[in-house]
Tab-separated table of C-alpha atoms in Angstrom:
chain	number	residue	atom	x	y	z
A	97	MET	CA	0.068	0.335	0.094
A	98	SER	CA	1.393	3.593	-1.122
A	99	LEU	CA	1.661	6.019	1.504
A	100	LEU	CA	-1.107	7.989	0.109
A	101	ASP	CA	-3.266	5.170	0.691
A	102	GLN	CA	-2.135	4.788	4.166
A	103	ILE	CA	-2.736	8.380	4.863
A	104	GLY	CA	-6.791	8.196	3.402
A	105	GLU	CA	-6.957	4.688	5.244
A	106	ARG	CA	-5.830	6.209	8.520
A	107	LEU	CA	-7.356	9.650	8.452
A	108	GLU	CA	-10.329	8.813	10.804
A	109	ASN	CA	-7.921	7.427	13.320
A	110	LEU	CA	-5.419	10.149	13.730
A	111	ASN	CA	-5.810	13.112	16.492
A	112	LYS	CA	-6.865	16.377	15.577
A	113	SER	CA	-3.662	18.215	15.199
A	114	GLU	CA	-2.473	15.134	12.834
A	115	ARG	CA	-5.636	15.286	10.641
A	116	LYS	CA	-4.872	19.030	10.044
A	117	VAL	CA	-1.273	17.901	8.692
A	118	ALA	CA	-2.835	14.895	6.285
A	119	ASP	CA	-5.853	17.318	4.823
A	120	VAL	CA	-2.904	19.599	3.618
A	121	ILE	CA	-0.966	16.666	2.309
A	122	LEU	CA	-3.833	14.799	0.501
A	123	ASN	CA	-5.473	18.024	-1.007
A	124	ASP	CA	-2.140	18.815	-2.752
A	125	PRO	CA	0.600	15.993	-2.562
A	126	LYS	CA	2.532	17.074	-5.055
A	127	SER	CA	3.129	20.136	-3.503
A	128	ALA	CA	3.812	18.697	-0.369
A	129	THR	CA	6.857	16.989	-1.686
A	130	ARG	CA	8.538	20.387	-1.820
A	131	MET	CA	7.610	21.743	1.130
A	132	SER	CA	10.282	22.228	4.078
A	133	ILE	CA	9.110	20.717	7.373
A	134	SER	CA	8.193	24.527	8.869
A	135	ALA	CA	6.317	25.184	5.666
A	136	LEU	CA	4.043	22.155	6.482
A	137	ALA	CA	3.656	23.078	9.849
A	138	ASN	CA	2.301	26.660	8.734
A	139	ALA	CA	0.082	25.475	6.557
A	140	SER	CA	-1.339	22.937	8.614
A	141	LEU	CA	-1.403	25.377	11.471
A	142	VAL	CA	0.618	22.800	13.657
A	143	SER	CA	4.064	22.844	15.248
A	144	GLU	CA	7.293	21.358	13.554
A	145	PRO	CA	7.237	18.548	16.366
A	146	THR	CA	3.654	17.535	15.696
A	147	VAL	CA	4.895	17.017	11.459
A	148	ASN	CA	7.390	14.819	13.147
A	149	ARG	CA	5.085	12.980	15.082
A	150	PHE	CA	2.902	12.338	12.241
A	151	CYS	CA	5.579	11.449	10.022
A	152	ARG	CA	6.741	9.037	12.217
A	153	ASN	CA	2.766	7.553	12.604
A	154	PHE	CA	3.522	6.114	8.953
A	155	GLU	CA	6.962	4.184	10.003
A	156	THR	CA	9.242	6.537	8.481
A	157	SER	CA	12.230	7.803	10.394
A	158	GLY	CA	11.126	11.335	10.127
A	159	PHE	CA	10.114	14.829	7.814
A	160	PRO	CA	13.001	13.805	5.201
A	161	ASP	CA	12.203	10.142	4.546
A	162	PHE	CA	8.141	10.456	4.888
A	163	LYS	CA	9.066	13.069	2.021
A	164	ILE	CA	10.889	10.838	-0.290
A	165	GLN	CA	8.225	8.140	0.318
A	166	LEU	CA	5.444	10.173	-0.259
A	167	ALA	CA	6.970	11.153	-4.066
A	168	GLN	CA	7.303	7.513	-4.484
A	169	SER	CA	3.567	6.785	-3.965
A	170	LEU	CA	3.044	9.830	-6.659
A	171	ALA	CA	5.205	8.598	-9.388
A	172	THR	CA	3.705	6.558	-12.173
A	173	GLY	CA	7.057	5.951	-13.815
A	174	THR	CA	8.314	5.001	-17.023
A	175	PRO	CA	7.166	0.919	-18.116
A	176	TYR	CA	10.212	-1.405	-18.009
A	177	VAL	CA	12.435	1.340	-16.710
A	178	SER	CA	11.798	2.551	-13.039
A	179	ARG	CA	8.366	3.745	-11.218
A	180	ASP	CA	10.293	6.893	-9.996
A	181	VAL	CA	11.480	8.008	-13.448
A	182	GLU	CA	8.905	10.039	-15.612
A	183	GLN	CA	9.966	9.995	-19.587
A	184	ASN	CA	10.433	13.574	-19.548
A	185	ASP	CA	12.931	13.865	-17.000
A	186	ASN	CA	16.382	15.913	-17.831
A	187	THR	CA	19.557	14.304	-16.809
A	188	GLU	CA	19.375	15.926	-13.112
A	189	GLU	CA	15.887	14.808	-12.275
A	190	TYR	CA	16.806	11.434	-13.361
A	191	THR	CA	19.613	10.991	-11.360
A	192	ASP	CA	18.235	12.912	-8.496
A	193	LYS	CA	15.559	10.189	-8.104
A	194	ILE	CA	17.482	7.367	-8.778
A	195	PHE	CA	20.089	8.147	-6.223
A	196	THR	CA	17.078	9.465	-3.787
A	197	SER	CA	15.245	5.884	-4.054
A	198	THR	CA	17.940	3.943	-3.377
A	199	ILE	CA	18.617	5.342	-0.533
A	200	ALA	CA	14.979	5.147	0.570
A	201	ALA	CA	15.023	1.815	-0.143
A	202	MET	CA	18.137	0.858	2.050
A	203	GLU	CA	16.955	2.914	5.078
A	204	ASN	CA	13.503	1.218	4.843
A	205	ALA	CA	15.286	-2.476	4.515
A	206	ARG	CA	17.405	-1.420	7.500
A	207	LYS	CA	14.255	-1.038	9.620
A	208	HIS	CA	12.883	-4.056	8.736
A	209	VAL	CA	15.540	-6.649	8.840
A	210	CYS	CA	15.042	-9.559	11.324
A	211	MET	CA	17.963	-9.654	13.530
A	212	SER	CA	17.505	-12.771	14.706
A	213	ALA	CA	17.300	-14.023	11.001
A	214	VAL	CA	20.619	-12.860	10.843
A	215	GLU	CA	21.809	-14.570	13.881
A	216	LYS	CA	20.289	-17.948	12.227
A	217	ALA	CA	21.711	-17.412	8.891
A	218	VAL	CA	25.491	-16.800	10.108
A	219	ASP	CA	25.134	-19.831	12.669
A	220	PHE	CA	24.034	-21.524	9.592
A	221	LEU	CA	27.200	-20.121	7.708
A	222	ILE	CA	29.881	-20.870	10.127
A	223	GLN	CA	29.171	-24.512	10.378
A	224	ALA	CA	28.767	-24.968	7.082
A	225	LYS	CA	31.102	-27.800	4.957
A	226	GLN	CA	30.208	-26.011	1.851
A	227	ILE	CA	28.529	-22.697	0.694
A	228	SER	CA	26.249	-22.479	-2.829
A	229	PHE	CA	24.981	-19.155	-3.904
A	230	PHE	CA	22.054	-19.567	-6.552
A	231	GLY	CA	20.742	-16.542	-8.183
A	232	LEU	CA	18.472	-16.150	-11.467
A	233	GLY	CA	18.292	-13.217	-13.931
A	234	ALA	CA	19.633	-10.046	-12.343
A	235	SER	CA	20.446	-12.095	-8.944
A	236	GLY	CA	23.007	-13.636	-10.999
A	237	PRO	CA	25.592	-11.104	-10.339
A	238	VAL	CA	24.549	-10.598	-6.863
A	239	ALA	CA	25.386	-14.395	-6.216
A	240	MET	CA	28.905	-14.126	-7.970
A	241	ASP	CA	29.918	-11.074	-5.525
A	242	ALA	CA	28.790	-13.244	-2.540
A	243	GLN	CA	30.880	-15.815	-3.903
A	244	HIS	CA	33.924	-13.226	-4.144
A	245	LYS	CA	33.586	-12.094	-0.441
A	246	PHE	CA	32.930	-15.656	0.840
A	247	PHE	CA	35.614	-17.602	-0.466
A	248	ARG	CA	38.035	-15.811	2.249
A	249	PHE	CA	36.912	-18.010	4.748
A	250	ASN	CA	38.286	-21.367	3.931
A	251	LEU	CA	35.225	-22.792	2.920
A	252	PRO	CA	34.823	-24.175	-0.205
A	253	VAL	CA	32.031	-21.610	-2.038
A	254	THR	CA	30.500	-21.138	-5.609
A	255	ALA	CA	27.987	-19.498	-7.239
A	256	TYR	CA	25.395	-20.797	-9.802
A	257	ASP	CA	23.066	-18.686	-12.222
A	258	ASP	CA	22.240	-21.792	-14.488
A	259	VAL	CA	19.237	-23.385	-13.566
A	260	LEU	CA	20.274	-26.981	-14.693
A	261	MET	CA	23.578	-26.742	-12.436
A	262	MET	CA	21.786	-25.766	-9.480
A	263	ARG	CA	19.274	-28.417	-9.792
A	264	MET	CA	22.256	-30.701	-9.543
A	265	VAL	CA	23.835	-29.042	-7.188
A	266	ALA	CA	20.435	-29.456	-4.975
A	267	ALA	CA	20.308	-33.039	-5.807
A	268	ALA	CA	23.939	-33.703	-4.816
A	269	ALA	CA	23.887	-31.759	-1.485
A	270	HIS	CA	24.173	-33.615	2.027
A	271	THR	CA	23.632	-32.223	5.775
A	272	GLY	CA	26.130	-29.566	6.628
A	273	ASP	CA	25.799	-28.052	3.158
A	274	VAL	CA	24.587	-24.135	2.925
A	275	ILE	CA	22.577	-22.902	-0.055
A	276	VAL	CA	21.807	-19.285	-0.105
A	277	ALA	CA	18.742	-19.087	-2.588
A	278	ILE	CA	18.516	-15.128	-3.755
A	279	SER	CA	15.462	-14.100	-5.414
A	280	TYR	CA	13.957	-10.536	-4.948
A	281	THR	CA	10.086	-12.158	-5.526
A	282	GLY	CA	10.238	-15.384	-4.187
A	283	ARG	CA	7.776	-16.342	-7.004
A	284	THR	CA	10.175	-18.206	-9.248
A	285	ARG	CA	9.410	-21.681	-9.826
A	286	ASP	CA	12.511	-23.348	-10.375
A	287	MET	CA	14.353	-21.616	-7.684
A	288	VAL	CA	11.574	-22.264	-5.007
A	289	GLU	CA	11.630	-26.114	-6.701
A	290	ILE	CA	15.243	-25.877	-5.907
A	291	ALA	CA	15.141	-24.701	-2.797
A	292	GLN	CA	12.756	-27.808	-2.024
A	293	ILE	CA	15.552	-30.330	-3.860
A	294	ALA	CA	17.929	-29.173	-1.583
A	295	ARG	CA	16.311	-29.442	1.804
A	296	SER	CA	15.058	-32.752	0.565
A	297	ASN	CA	18.708	-33.558	1.082
A	298	GLY	CA	19.407	-32.419	4.193
A	299	ALA	CA	20.988	-29.593	3.217
A	300	THR	CA	20.055	-25.850	4.551
A	301	VAL	CA	18.300	-23.051	2.557
A	302	ILE	CA	18.914	-19.742	3.379
A	303	GLY	CA	16.382	-17.445	1.595
A	304	LEU	CA	17.207	-14.067	0.599
A	305	THR	CA	13.910	-12.965	-0.540
A	306	ALA	CA	10.538	-11.516	-0.100
A	307	ASP	CA	8.708	-12.282	3.370
A	308	LYS	CA	5.699	-15.077	3.021
A	309	SER	CA	6.914	-15.643	-0.432
A	310	PRO	CA	6.783	-19.307	-2.275
A	311	LEU	CA	10.229	-19.391	-1.471
A	312	ALA	CA	10.380	-18.126	1.748
A	313	ALA	CA	8.288	-20.661	2.349
A	314	SER	CA	10.401	-23.409	1.390
A	315	SER	CA	13.780	-21.849	3.051
A	316	SER	CA	15.510	-23.035	6.145
A	317	VAL	CA	15.815	-19.349	7.581
A	318	CYS	CA	14.828	-16.152	5.219
A	319	LEU	CA	16.238	-13.125	5.296
A	320	SER	CA	13.564	-10.864	3.997
A	321	PHE	CA	12.970	-7.017	3.010
A	322	PRO	CA	10.547	-4.830	2.292
A	323	THR	CA	9.784	-5.201	-1.967
A	324	PRO	CA	8.472	-2.215	-3.424
A	325	GLU	CA	10.267	-2.517	-6.659
A	326	ASP	CA	7.843	-4.228	-9.009
A	327	THR	CA	10.283	-6.055	-11.287
A	328	ASP	CA	7.372	-7.440	-12.946
A	329	LYS	CA	6.909	-4.249	-14.484
A	330	TYR	CA	10.362	-2.189	-13.919
A	331	MET	CA	14.111	-3.064	-14.178
A	332	PRO	CA	15.337	-4.015	-10.904
A	333	MET	CA	17.536	-1.269	-9.092
A	334	THR	CA	17.044	-1.011	-5.834
A	335	SER	CA	16.237	-4.755	-4.901
A	336	ARG	CA	19.661	-5.727	-6.032
A	337	ILE	CA	21.519	-2.987	-3.997
A	338	VAL	CA	19.183	-4.191	-1.027
A	339	GLN	CA	20.472	-8.018	-1.743
A	340	LEU	CA	23.999	-7.034	-2.026
A	341	ILE	CA	24.008	-5.086	1.262
A	342	LEU	CA	22.454	-8.291	3.261
A	343	LEU	CA	25.216	-9.953	1.982
A	344	ASP	CA	27.531	-7.950	3.426
A	345	VAL	CA	25.994	-8.063	6.397
A	346	LEU	CA	26.170	-11.719	6.612
A	347	ALA	CA	30.052	-11.698	5.475
A	348	THR	CA	30.725	-9.087	8.154
A	349	GLY	CA	28.626	-11.735	10.608
A	350	VAL	CA	30.961	-14.704	9.592
A	351	THR	CA	33.990	-12.499	9.935
A	352	LEU	CA	33.061	-11.511	13.249
A	353	ARG	CA	32.499	-15.184	14.465
A	354	ARG	CA	35.740	-16.077	13.113
A	355	GLY	CA	37.619	-14.071	15.746
A	356	VAL	CA	40.605	-11.567	15.857
A	357	GLU	CA	43.230	-14.809	15.095
A	358	PHE	CA	41.708	-14.950	11.601
A	359	GLN	CA	42.366	-11.605	10.747
A	360	ALA	CA	46.073	-13.154	9.689
A	361	HIS	CA	44.476	-14.981	7.131
A	362	LEU	CA	42.307	-11.936	5.772
A	363	LYS	CA	45.372	-10.239	5.773
A	364	LYS	CA	47.339	-12.417	3.812
A	365	ILE	CA	44.859	-12.328	0.956
A	366	LYS	CA	45.176	-8.602	1.315
A	367	ASP	CA	48.967	-8.648	0.967
A	368	SER	CA	49.129	-10.947	-2.068
A	369	LEU	CA	47.401	-7.981	-4.368
A	370	LYS	CA	50.367	-5.709	-3.553
A	371	ALA	CA	52.404	-6.507	-6.407
A	372	THR	CA	49.658	-6.667	-9.235
A	373	ARG	CA	49.436	-2.613	-8.168
A	374	TYR	CA	51.212	0.492	-9.081
A	375	PRO	CA	52.442	2.405	-5.933
A	376	ASP	CA	50.629	5.778	-4.624
A	377	LEU	CA	51.322	8.756	-6.113
A	378	PRO	CA	53.497	10.823	-3.721
A	379	PRO	CA	51.314	13.563	-2.623
A	380	GLU	CA	51.703	17.037	-4.406
A	381	ALA	CA	54.386	19.543	-2.730
């Protein structure tokens, strides 16, 4: 449900002051996206703290975040490109919109990530005999990036973006193997079937996917995140960034669990790259 829909639905439950803020926004939402907090407070005949309380009632971190989500709920978007970009946007406009929508998506994901699910996923990864990352379509490069991070942990790590290879790996899986299935929607039939095959063979499946999706239901543990980006209609953009961040979180969790003594191993890997680089340029006099 868009932010505008939420405001309209909860209108009757707001107190008198908050109702004034809602009325101003609903009467001209486009103008509200360009107002400062003081301008909106003046137009609503309320104080700035009241505007801030109103914004936090709708699960935003404050007025700036509220304005971003309000702008997103107004956007009709350009089909097959982005819901945040209009066909007639100039360079400055579409650049700003892509950055802004990505920042908003990251903040939204941060607020909704389940810490107990992160903890459980790290538990599985730290005990894994081997780890496989599966991703199809736009999630394929995300799986490859995960392999690049996790190979440092002295574990057999692979990444696949081919359905047939995934099915064979899942069929050959055993107890102690961990498969991280990456899917923004969680509705890709092949990925759900592969997760089921892997679990039937005793493997652990960590789903990086939408909550309450078929893949989430087929996973041993699910790291879910909000899915405001309709990838059935628009090009995947912010969804990939959120997936990458969650994998960074898992990689960090595994690194910290390995303890300080593991840093010597990580240093050895970093040091191996020194000979491949030109030295830093000396600072200008």
